Short mmCIF file of C-alpha atoms in Angstrom, two decimals:
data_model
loop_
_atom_site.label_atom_id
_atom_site.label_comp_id
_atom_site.label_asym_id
_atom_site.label_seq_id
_atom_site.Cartn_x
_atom_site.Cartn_y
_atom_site.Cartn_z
CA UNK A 1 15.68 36.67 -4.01
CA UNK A 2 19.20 36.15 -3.36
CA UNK A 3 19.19 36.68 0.52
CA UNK A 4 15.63 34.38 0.66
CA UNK A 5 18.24 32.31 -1.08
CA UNK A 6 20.92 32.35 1.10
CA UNK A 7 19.09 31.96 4.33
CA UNK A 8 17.15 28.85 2.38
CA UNK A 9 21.08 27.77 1.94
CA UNK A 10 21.54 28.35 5.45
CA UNK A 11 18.29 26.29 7.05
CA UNK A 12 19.22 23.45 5.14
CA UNK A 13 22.60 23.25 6.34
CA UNK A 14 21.90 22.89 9.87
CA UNK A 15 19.47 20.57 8.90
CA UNK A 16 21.70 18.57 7.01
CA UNK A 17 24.38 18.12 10.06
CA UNK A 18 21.82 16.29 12.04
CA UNK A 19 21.00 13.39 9.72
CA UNK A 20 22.46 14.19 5.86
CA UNK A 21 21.44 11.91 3.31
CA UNK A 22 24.37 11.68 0.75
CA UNK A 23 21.64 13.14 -2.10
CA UNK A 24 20.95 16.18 0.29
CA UNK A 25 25.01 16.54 1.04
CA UNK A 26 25.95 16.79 -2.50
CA UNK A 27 22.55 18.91 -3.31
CA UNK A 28 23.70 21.40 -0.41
CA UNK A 29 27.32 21.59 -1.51
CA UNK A 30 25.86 23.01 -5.10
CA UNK A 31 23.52 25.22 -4.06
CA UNK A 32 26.54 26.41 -1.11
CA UNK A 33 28.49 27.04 -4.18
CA UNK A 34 26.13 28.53 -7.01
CA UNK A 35 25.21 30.83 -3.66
CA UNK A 36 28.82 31.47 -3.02
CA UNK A 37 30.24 31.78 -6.82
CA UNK A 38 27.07 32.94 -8.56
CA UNK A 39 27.37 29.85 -10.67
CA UNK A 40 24.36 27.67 -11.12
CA UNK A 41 26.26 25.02 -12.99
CA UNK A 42 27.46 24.08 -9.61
CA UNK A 43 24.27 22.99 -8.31
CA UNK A 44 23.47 19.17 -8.32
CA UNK A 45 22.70 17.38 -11.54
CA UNK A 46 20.31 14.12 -11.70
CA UNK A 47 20.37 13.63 -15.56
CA UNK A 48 19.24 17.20 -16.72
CA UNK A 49 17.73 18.00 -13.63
CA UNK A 50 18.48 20.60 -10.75
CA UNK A 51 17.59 19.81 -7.10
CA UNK A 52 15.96 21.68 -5.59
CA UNK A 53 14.92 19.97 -1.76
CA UNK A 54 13.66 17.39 -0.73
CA UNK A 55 10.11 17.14 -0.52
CA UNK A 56 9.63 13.82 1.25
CA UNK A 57 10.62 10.25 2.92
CA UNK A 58 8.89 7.12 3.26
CA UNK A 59 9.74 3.17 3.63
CA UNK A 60 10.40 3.15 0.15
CA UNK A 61 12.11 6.27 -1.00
CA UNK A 62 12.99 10.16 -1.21
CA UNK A 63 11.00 12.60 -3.27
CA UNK A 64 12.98 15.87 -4.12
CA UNK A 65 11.61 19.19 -6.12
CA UNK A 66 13.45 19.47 -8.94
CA UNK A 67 13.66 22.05 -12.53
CA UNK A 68 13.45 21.01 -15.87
CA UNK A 69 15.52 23.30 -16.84
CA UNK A 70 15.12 22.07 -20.70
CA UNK A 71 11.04 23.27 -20.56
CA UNK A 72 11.66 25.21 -17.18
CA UNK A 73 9.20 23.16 -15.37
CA UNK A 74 8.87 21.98 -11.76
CA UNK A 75 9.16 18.20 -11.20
CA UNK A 76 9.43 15.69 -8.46
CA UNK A 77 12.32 12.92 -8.74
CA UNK A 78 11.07 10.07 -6.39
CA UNK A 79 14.41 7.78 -5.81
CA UNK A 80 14.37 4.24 -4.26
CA UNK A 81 15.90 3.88 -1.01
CA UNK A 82 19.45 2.99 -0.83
CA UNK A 83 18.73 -1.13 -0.12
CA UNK A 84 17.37 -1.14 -4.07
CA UNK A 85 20.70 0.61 -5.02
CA UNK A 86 22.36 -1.80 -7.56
CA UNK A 87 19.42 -4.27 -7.77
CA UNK A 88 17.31 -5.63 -10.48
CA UNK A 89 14.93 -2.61 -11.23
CA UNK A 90 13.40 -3.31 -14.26
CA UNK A 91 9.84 -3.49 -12.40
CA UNK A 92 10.18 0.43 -12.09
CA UNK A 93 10.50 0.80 -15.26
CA UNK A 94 7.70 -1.52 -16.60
CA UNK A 95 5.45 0.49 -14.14
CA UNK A 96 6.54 3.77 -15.05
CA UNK A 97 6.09 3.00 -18.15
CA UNK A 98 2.73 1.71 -17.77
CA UNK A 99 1.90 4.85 -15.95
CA UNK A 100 3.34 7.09 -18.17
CA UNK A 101 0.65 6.24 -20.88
CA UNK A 102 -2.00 6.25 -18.55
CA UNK A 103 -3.18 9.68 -18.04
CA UNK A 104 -6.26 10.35 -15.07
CA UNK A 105 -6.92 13.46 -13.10
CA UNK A 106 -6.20 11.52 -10.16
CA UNK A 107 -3.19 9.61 -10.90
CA UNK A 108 0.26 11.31 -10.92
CA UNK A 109 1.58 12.06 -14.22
CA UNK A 110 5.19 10.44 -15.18
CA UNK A 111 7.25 11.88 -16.79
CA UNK A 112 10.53 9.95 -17.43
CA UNK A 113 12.67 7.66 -15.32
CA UNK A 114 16.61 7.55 -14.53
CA UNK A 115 19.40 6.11 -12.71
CA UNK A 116 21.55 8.19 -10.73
CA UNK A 117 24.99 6.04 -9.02
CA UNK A 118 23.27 2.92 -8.88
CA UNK A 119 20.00 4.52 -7.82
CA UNK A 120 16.97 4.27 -10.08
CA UNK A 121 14.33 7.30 -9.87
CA UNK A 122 11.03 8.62 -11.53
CA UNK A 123 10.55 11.53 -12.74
CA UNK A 124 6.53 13.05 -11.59
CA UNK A 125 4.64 15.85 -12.02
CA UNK A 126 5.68 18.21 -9.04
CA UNK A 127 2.09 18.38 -6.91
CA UNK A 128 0.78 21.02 -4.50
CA UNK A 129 -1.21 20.00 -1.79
CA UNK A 130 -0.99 17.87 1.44
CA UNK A 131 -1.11 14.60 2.49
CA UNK A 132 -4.59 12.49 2.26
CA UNK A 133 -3.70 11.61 6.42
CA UNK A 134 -2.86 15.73 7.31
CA UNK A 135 -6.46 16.43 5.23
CA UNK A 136 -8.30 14.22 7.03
CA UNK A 137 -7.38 15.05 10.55
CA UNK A 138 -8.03 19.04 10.21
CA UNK A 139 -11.85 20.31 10.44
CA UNK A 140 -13.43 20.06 7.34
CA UNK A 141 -17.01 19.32 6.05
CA UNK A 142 -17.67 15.90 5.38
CA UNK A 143 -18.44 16.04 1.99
CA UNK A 144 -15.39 17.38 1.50
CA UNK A 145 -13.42 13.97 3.09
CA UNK A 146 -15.76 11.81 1.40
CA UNK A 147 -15.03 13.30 -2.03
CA UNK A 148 -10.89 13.12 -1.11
CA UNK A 149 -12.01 9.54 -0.75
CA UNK A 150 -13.91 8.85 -3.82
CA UNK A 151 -11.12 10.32 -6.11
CA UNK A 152 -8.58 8.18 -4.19
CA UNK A 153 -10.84 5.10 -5.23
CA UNK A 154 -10.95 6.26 -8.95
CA UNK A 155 -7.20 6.60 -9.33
CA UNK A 156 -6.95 3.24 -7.65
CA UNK A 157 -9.16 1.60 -9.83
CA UNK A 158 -7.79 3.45 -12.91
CA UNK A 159 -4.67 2.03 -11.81
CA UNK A 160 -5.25 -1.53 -11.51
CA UNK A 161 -7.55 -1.44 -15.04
CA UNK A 162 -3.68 -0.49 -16.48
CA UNK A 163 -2.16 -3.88 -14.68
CA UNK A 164 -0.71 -1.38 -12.39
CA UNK A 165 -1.38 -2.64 -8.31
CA UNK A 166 -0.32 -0.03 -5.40
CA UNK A 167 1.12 -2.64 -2.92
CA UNK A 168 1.10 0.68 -0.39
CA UNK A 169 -1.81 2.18 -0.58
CA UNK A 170 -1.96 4.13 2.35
CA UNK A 171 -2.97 7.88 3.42
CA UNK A 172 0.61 9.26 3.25
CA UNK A 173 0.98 8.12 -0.15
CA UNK A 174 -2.21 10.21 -1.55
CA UNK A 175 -2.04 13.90 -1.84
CA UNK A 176 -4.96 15.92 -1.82
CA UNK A 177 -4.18 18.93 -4.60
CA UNK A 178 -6.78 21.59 -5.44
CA UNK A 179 -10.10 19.63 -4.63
CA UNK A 180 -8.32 16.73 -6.82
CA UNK A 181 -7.03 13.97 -5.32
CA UNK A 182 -3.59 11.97 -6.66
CA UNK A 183 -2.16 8.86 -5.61
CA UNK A 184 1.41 8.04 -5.72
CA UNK A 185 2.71 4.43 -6.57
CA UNK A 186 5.11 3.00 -4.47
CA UNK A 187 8.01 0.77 -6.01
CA UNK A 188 7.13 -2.29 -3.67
CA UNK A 189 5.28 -5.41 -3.85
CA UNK A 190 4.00 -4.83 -7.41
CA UNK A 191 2.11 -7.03 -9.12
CA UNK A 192 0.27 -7.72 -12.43
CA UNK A 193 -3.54 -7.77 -12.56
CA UNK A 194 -4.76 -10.17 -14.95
#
């Protein structure tokens, strides 16, 4: 495990020289030296959790694997890009809020929410699975698209019946885990339903 490890380590790093975020430097520099000093209080911290990678990047903002190391559970930690850094947030937390009461197989489950320098992030339910756009384009049977779709539509409409709208609704933002499908709210253009 230590050499998969290592070599992990080492893949990231030259990675990392051709476009680091500052999130992946400092994450690299802990896992360099847990790897190096056998110390896994070196790796990065967000709150009480330990990144892992990063899973993702859109428009709005980076989602990273993370441990719970408290319940030693896998998470996701989606921050908002660097232009929120430092501005009013409290929309985030009204929706995470809002979504962390509303529980639906298709919906993302939240877990908690945080602010690491200046940058406010969610804490999710880490998901398996592939994007609704990558599902689409490979063969498949069409019932199997169609019910991708459907469940997409449910956690939509589950969604806005909890005041919650997704103002970017869009294939990339809707994975497609174990024949259930999940949608994942993006922190812009929010808005109440009434």
């Amino acid at each position: 495990m230590a050499d998969d490890r290592n070599e992990s380590i080492e893949a990231r790093f030259v990675s990392a020289r051709e476009s680091p975020s500052e999130l992946a430097s400092q994450r690299l520099l802990g896992a360099t030296l847990a790897a190096l000093t056998g110390r896994e209080s070196a790796r990065l911290r967000v709150g009480r959790y330990v990144l892992l990678g990063e899973l993702g990047r859109g428009g709005q903002g980076t989602v990273w694997e993370a441990e719970d190391p408290r319940i030693n559970r896998l998470v996701a930690l989606k921050f908002v890009q660097d232009r929120f850094k430092g501005t009013k947030t409290s929309w985030l937390r009204h929706e995470a809020q809002t979504l962390a009461g509303l529980h639906h197989e298709n919906i993302v489950e939240v877990f908690d929410i945080g602010e690491h320098e200046g940058r406010p992030y969610v804490v999710m339910e880490r998901l398996h699975g592939e994007c609704l756009g990558t599902f689409a384009r490979q063969p498949r049977r069409e019932r199997d698209l169609l019910a991708a779709l459907v469940a997409a539509g449910r956690g939509l409409a589950a969604a806005h019946e909890a005041g919650v709208i997704h103002g970017d609704f869009k294939p990339s933002n809707v994975m497609v885990c174990d024949c259930l499908l999940y949608t994942s709210p993006s922190p812009r253009d929010r808005q109440k339903s009434r």
